[in-house]
Coordinates of C-alpha atoms in Angstrom, one line a residue:
X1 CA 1.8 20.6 22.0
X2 CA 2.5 17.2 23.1
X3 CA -0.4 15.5 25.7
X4 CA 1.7 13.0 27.9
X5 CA 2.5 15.7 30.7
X6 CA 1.6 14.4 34.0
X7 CA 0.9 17.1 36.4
X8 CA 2.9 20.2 35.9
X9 CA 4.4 20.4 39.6
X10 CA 5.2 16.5 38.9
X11 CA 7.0 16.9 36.0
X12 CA 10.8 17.9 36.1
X13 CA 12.8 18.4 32.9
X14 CA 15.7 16.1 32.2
X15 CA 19.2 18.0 33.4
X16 CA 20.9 17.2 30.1
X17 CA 17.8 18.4 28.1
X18 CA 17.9 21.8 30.3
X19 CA 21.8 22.0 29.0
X20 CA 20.4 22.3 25.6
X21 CA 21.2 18.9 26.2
X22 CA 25.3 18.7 26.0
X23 CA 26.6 15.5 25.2
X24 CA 28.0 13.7 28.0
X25 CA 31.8 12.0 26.9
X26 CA 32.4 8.7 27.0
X27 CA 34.7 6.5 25.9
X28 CA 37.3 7.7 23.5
X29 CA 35.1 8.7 20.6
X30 CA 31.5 8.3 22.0
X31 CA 29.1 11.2 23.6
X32 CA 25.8 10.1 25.1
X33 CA 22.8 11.8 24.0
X34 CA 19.2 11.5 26.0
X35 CA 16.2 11.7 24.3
X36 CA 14.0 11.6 27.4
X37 CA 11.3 14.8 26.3
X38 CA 7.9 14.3 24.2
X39 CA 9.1 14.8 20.9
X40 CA 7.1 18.9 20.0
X41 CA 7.9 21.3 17.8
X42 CA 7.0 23.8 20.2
X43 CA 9.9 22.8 21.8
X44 CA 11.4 24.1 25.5
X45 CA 8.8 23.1 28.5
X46 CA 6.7 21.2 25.7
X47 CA 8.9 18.6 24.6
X48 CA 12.3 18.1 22.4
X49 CA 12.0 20.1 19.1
X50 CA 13.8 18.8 15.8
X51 CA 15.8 21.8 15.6
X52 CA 16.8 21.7 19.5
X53 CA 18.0 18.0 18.5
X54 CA 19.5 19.0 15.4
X55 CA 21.9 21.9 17.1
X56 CA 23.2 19.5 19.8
X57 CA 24.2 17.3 16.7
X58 CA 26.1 20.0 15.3
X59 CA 27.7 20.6 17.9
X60 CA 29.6 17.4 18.3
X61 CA 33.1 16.8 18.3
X62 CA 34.5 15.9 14.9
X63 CA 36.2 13.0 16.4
X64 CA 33.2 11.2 17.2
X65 CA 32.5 7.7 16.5
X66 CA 29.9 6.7 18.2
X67 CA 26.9 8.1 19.2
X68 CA 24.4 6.7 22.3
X69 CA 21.2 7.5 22.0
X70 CA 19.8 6.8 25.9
X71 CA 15.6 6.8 24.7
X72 CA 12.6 7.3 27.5
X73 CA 10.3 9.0 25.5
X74 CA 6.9 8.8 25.0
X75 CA 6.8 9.9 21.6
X76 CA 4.9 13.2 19.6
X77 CA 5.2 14.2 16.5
X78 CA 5.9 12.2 13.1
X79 CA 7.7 14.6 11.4
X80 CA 9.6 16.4 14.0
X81 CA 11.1 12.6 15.0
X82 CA 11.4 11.5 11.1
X83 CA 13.5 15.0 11.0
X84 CA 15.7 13.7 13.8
X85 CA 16.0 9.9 12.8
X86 CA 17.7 11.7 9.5
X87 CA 19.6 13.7 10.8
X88 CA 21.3 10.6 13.0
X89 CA 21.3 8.9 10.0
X90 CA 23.4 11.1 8.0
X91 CA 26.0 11.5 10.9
X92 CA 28.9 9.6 10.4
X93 CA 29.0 8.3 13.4
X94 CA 27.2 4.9 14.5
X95 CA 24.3 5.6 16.3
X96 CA 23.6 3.1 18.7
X97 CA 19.6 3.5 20.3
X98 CA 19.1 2.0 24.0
X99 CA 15.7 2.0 25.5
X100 CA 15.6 3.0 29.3
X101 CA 12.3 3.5 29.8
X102 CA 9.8 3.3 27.3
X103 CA 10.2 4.3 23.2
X104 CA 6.5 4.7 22.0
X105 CA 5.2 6.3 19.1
X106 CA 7.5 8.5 17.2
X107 CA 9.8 7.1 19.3
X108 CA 10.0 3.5 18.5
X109 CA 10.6 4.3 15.4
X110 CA 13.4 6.8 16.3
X111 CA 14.9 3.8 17.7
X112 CA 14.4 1.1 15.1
X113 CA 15.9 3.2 12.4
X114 CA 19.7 3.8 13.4
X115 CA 22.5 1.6 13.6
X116 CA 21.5 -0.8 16.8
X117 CA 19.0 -0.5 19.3
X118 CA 19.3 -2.4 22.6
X119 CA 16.7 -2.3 25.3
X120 CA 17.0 -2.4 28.8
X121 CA 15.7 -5.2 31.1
X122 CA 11.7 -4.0 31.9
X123 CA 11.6 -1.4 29.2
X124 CA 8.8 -1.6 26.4
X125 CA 8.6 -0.6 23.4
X126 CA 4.9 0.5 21.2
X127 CA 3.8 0.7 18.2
X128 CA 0.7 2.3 16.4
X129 CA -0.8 3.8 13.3
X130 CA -0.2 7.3 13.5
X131 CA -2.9 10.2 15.0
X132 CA -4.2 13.9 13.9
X133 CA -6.2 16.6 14.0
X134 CA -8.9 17.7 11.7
X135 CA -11.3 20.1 12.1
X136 CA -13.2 20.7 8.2
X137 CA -15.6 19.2 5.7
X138 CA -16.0 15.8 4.6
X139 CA -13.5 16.7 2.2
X140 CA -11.0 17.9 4.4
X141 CA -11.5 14.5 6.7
X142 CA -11.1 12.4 3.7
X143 CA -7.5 14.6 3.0
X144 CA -6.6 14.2 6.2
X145 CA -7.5 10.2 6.4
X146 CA -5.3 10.0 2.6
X147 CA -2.2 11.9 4.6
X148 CA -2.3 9.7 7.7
X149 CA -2.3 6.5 5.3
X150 CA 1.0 7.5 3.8
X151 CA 2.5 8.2 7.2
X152 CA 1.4 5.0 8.4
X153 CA 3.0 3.2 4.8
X154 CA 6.4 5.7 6.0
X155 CA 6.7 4.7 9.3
X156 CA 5.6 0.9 8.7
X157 CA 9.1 0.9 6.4
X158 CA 11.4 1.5 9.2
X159 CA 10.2 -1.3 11.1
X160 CA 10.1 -3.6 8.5
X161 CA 13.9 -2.0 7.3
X162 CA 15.0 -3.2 10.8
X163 CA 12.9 -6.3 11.3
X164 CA 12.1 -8.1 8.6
X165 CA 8.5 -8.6 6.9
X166 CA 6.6 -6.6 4.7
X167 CA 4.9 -3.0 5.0
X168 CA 1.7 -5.0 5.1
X169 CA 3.0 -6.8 8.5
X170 CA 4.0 -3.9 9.9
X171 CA 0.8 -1.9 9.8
X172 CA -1.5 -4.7 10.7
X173 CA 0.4 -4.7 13.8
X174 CA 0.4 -0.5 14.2
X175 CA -3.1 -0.9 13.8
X176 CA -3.3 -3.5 16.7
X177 CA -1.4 -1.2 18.8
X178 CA 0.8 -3.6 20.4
X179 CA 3.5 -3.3 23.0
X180 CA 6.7 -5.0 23.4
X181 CA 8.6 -5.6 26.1
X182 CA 12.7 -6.1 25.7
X183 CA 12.5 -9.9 25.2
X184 CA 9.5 -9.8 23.0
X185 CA 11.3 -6.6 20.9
X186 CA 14.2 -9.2 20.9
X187 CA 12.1 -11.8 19.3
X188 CA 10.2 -9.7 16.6
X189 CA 13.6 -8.5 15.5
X190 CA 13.2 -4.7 16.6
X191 CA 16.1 -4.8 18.8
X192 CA 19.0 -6.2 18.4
X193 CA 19.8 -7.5 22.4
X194 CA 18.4 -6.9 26.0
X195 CA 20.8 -5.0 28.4
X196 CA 20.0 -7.3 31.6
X197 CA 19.5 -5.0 34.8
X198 CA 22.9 -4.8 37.0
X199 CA 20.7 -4.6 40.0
X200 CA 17.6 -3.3 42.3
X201 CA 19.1 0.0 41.6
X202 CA 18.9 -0.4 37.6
X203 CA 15.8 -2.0 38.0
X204 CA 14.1 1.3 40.2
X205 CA 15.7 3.5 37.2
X206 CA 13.9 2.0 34.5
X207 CA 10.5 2.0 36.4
X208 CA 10.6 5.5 37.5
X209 CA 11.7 6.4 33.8
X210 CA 8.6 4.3 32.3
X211 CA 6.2 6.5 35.4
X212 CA 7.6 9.5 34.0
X213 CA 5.1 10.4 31.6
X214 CA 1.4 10.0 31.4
X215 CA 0.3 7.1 28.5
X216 CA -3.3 7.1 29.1
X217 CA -3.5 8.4 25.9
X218 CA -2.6 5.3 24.6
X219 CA -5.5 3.0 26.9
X220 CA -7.0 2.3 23.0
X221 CA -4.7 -0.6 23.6
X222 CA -6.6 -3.8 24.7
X223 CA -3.6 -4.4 27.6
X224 CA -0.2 -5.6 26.1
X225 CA -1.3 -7.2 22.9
X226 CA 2.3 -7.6 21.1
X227 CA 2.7 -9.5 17.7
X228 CA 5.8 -10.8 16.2
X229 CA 6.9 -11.0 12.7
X230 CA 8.3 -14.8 12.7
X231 CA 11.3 -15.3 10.6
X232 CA 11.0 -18.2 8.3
X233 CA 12.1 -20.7 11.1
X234 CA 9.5 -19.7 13.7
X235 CA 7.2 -19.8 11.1
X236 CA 7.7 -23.3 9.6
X237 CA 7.6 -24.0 13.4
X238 CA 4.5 -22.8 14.0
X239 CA 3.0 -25.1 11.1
X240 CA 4.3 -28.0 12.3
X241 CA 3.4 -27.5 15.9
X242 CA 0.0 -26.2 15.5
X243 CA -1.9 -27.2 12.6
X244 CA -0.3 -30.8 12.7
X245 CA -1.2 -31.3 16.3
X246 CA -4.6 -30.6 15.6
X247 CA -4.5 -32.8 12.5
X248 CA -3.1 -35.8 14.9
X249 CA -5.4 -35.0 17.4
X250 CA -8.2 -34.7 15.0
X251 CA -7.4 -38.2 13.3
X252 CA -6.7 -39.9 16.9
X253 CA -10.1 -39.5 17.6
X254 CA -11.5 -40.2 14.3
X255 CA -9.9 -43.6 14.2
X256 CA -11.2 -43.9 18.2
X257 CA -7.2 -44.4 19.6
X258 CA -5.5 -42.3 22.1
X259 CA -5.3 -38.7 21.7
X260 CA -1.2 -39.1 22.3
X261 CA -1.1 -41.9 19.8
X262 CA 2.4 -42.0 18.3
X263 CA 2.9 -41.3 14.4
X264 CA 3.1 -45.2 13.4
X265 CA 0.0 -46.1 15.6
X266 CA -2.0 -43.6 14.2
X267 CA -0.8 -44.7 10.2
X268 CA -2.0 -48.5 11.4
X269 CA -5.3 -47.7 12.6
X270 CA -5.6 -45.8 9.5
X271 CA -4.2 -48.3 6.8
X272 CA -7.2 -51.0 9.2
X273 CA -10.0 -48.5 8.6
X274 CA -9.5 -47.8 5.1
X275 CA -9.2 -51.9 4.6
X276 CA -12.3 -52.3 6.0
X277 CA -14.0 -49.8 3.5
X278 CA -11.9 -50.9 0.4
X279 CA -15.0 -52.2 -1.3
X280 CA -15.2 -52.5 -5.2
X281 CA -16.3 -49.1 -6.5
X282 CA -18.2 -50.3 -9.7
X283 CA -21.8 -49.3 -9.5
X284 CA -24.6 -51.9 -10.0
X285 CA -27.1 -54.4 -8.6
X286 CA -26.5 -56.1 -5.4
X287 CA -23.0 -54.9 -5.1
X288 CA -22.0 -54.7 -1.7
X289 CA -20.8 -51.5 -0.5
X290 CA -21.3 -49.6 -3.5
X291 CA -21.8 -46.0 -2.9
X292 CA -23.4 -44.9 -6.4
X293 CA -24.9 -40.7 -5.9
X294 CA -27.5 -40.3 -8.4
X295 CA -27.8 -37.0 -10.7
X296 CA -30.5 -35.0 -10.1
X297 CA -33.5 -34.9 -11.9
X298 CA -34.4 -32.3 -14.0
X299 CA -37.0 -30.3 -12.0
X300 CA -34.5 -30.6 -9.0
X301 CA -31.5 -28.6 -11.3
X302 CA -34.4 -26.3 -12.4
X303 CA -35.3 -25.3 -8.9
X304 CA -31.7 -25.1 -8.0
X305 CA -30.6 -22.8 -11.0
X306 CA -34.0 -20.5 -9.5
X307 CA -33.1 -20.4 -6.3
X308 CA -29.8 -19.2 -7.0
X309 CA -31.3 -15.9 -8.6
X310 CA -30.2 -17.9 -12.5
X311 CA -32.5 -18.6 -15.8
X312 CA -32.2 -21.7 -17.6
X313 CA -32.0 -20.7 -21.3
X314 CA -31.0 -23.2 -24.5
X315 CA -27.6 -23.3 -25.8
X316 CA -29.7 -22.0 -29.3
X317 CA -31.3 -19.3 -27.5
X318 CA -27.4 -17.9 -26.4
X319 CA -25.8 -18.3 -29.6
X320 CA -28.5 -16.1 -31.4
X321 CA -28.3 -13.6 -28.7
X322 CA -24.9 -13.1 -29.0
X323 CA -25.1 -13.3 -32.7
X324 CA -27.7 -10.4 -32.5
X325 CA -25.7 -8.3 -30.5
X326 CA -22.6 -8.6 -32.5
X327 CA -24.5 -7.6 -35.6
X328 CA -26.0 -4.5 -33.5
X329 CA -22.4 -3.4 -32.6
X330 CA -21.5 -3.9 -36.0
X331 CA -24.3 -1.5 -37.3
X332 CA -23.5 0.5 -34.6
X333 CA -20.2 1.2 -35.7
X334 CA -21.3 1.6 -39.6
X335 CA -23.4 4.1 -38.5
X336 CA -20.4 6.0 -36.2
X337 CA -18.1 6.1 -39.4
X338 CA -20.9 7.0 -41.9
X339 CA -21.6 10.2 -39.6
X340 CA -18.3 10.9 -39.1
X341 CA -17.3 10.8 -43.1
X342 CA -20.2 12.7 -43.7
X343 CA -18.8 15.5 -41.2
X344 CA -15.5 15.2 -43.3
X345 CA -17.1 15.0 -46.6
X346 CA -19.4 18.5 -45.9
X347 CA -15.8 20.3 -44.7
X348 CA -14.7 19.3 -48.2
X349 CA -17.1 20.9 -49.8
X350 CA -17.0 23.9 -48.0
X351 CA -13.5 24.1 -48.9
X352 CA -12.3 23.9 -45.4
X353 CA -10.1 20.9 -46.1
X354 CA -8.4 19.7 -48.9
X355 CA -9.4 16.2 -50.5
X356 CA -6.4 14.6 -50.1
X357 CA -6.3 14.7 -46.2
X358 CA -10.3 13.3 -46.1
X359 CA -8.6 9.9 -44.4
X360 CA -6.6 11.9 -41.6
X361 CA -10.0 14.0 -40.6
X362 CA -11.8 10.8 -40.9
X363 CA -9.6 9.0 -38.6
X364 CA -9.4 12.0 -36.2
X365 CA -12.9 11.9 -36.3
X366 CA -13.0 8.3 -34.8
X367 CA -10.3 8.9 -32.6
X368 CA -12.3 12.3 -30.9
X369 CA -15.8 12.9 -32.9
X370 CA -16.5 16.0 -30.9
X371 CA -13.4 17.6 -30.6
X372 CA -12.8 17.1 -34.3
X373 CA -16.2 18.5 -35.5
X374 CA -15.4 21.5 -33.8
X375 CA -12.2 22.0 -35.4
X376 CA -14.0 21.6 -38.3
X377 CA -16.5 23.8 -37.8
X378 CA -14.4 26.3 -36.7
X379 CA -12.5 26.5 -39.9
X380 CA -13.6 29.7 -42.4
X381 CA -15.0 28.1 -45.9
X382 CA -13.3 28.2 -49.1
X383 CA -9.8 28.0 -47.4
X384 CA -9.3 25.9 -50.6
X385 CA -10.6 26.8 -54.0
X386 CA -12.8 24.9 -55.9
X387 CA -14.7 27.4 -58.3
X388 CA -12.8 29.1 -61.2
X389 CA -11.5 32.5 -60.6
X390 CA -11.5 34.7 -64.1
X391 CA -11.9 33.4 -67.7
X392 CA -9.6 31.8 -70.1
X393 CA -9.5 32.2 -73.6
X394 CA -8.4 29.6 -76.8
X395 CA -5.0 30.2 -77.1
X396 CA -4.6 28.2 -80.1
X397 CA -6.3 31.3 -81.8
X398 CA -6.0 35.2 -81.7
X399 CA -7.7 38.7 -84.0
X400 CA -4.1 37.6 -86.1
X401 CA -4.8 34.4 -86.7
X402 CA -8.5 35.2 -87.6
X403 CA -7.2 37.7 -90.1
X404 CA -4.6 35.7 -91.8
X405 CA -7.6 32.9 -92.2
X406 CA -9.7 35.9 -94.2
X407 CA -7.0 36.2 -96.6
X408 CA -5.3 33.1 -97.0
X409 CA -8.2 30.4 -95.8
X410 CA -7.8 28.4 -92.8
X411 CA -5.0 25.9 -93.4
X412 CA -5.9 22.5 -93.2

């Protein structure tokens, strides 16, 4: 349930809203539609629900064209106002969005995403990382901060779709929770034009529209901070008028000329002071001007190396560390693949595996030594025979042959 009611005998329903809102006909083609309610899915007294939104849509004339989409609202929910930018999205109709009060929160970014969005003369528009709920264990907060960070990433895409920049822009300025107002929505590229005020009587509208709602929810604001994503114009502008001023500025009084020195004084009184410094550069003896830094000593690069938290240690000293190390790893290893083949070798004997396959287990064995071994061990012994089953006789001789040798002698 949305919190920017003011007073409940203060606050009076929009007429259209408590029509379920009806479309108001326009032109040939166009129908009106006012989104002037906190955006709830409660619904009814609480705000404009999705669904509420959703049925009005439906129940549009097939002819229409064009769809007006008159905004003062406060915001509400994320996904009850994602549900109904969609749903204006997939309407054939253009959806044109114009501000008349205020379009904060959800809102704003009901606006940015359709077709156009113009804003009236003295309406704002505001921006901001989104809020929740969460009531839970540190777990639950840590959930909770995850979901908000992709909701932020969701909604910082519509306003970069319509404006320009990157996501990154767009949620540095959510986070700085920055108002616009028409001109400055205008010049950040979230709307597309200002509709100028007709009159006093326009003027009273838009201001009794923006005092509809309370918005002290949103005092985290410091006052109307508002950023602007510069296109690449404004931004090569912005180089060239402020960092160079300060460069002129800088070398203006470096030099000792006048701060509003033009561009060709300020290259004379350079090219005069670097003359007067062009010296020759060769170290030495009695030569004028030369400006020779001498390296430091060897107890003064030992006590800097110490102070910086560093050892000193001889070229030799590295090498045969390293060299040490890389014949560790290397008996490291010899003794991994010795173990391992010995694991292979034993399920061999057991008759678990057959011989021929000792260099798959062996390599499985490097790839997963424990979950290997316990396949192996697993295994029943003497899956594969090794030990002779039965007896076998000569059968170059049989009781014939032994008889026929009696009586005849062997043959030779």
């Amino acid at each position: 349930m949305n919190p920017f009611l003011r007073n409940p005998k203060a606050f009076q329903r929009t007429v259209i809203r408590a029509e379920s809102p009806a479309p108001k006909p326009g032109e040939a083609g166009t129908v009106s539609l006012r989104l002037y309610d906190p955006i709830d899915s409660w619904g009814g007294y609480w705000g404009i629900s999705a669904k509420e939104f959703v049925d009005v849509l439906d129940e549009l004339p097939d002819d229409t064209s064009e769809i007006r989409l008159l905004i003062n609202s406060p915001g509400g929910e994320v996904w009850e106002a994602l549900a109904i930018l969609n749903s204006l999205r997939a309407h054939p109709a253009k959806v044109v969005a114009v501000v008349e009060g205020i379009a904060a929160s959800s809102a704003s970014f009901i606006a940015a995403g359709v077709d156009e969005l113009h804003v009236m003369a003295n309406s704002k528009i505001f921006v901001h990382k989104a809020w929740s709920l969460c009531v839970g264990n540190g777990d639950d907060m840590a959930k909770s901060a995850r979901d908000l960070e992709h909701e932020d990433r969701n909604i910082a895409a519509v306003y970069a779709a319509k404006a320009g920049g990157t996501v990154e822009d767009w949620l540095q300025v959510m986070a700085d929770d920055t108002w616009y107002s028409a001109d400055e929505a205008v010049a950040a590229g979230l709307a597309d034009s200002v509709v100028a005020a007709s009159g006093q009587q326009d003027i009273e509208a838009v201001e009794q529209a923006n005092n509809r709602f309370d918005l002290s929810i949103f005092n985290r604001a410091d006052g109307d901070r508002r950023a602007r994503i510069s296109s690449a114009a404004e931004a090569e502008a912005d180089k060239k008028e402020g960092p160079m001023a300060t460069l002129k500025e800088t070398l203006a009084e470096r030099l000792g000329i006048e701060a509003d020195a033009d561009d060709d004084t300020i290259v004379a009184a350079l090219d005069e002071a670097l003359d007067e410094r062009a010296e020759p550069a060769e170290s030495g003896a009695g030569t004028p001007g030369a400006s020779v830094t001498a390296a430091p000593s060897l107890d003064q690069a030992v006590a800097a190396i110490r102070a910086a938290g560093l050892v000193a240690v001889e070229q030799g000293v590295v090498d045969d560390l390293r060299a040490k190390a890389e014949r560790g790893d290397q008996a490291r290893a010899q003794q991994i693949r010795e173990a391992n083949e010995a694991v292979v070798d034993a399920a061999i004997r057991d008759g678990k595996i057959p011989p021929a396959r000792r260099d798959h287990w062996v390599n499985a064995m490097a790839a997963d030594a424990e979950g290997t071994k316990s396949v192996l061990d697993g295994m029943e012994k003497g899956l594969i025979p090794y030990a002779e089953a039965g007896h076998s006789v000569d059968t170059d001789t049989s009781e014939g042959d032994e008889v026929y040798a009696s009586l005849f002698g062997k043959e030779a």
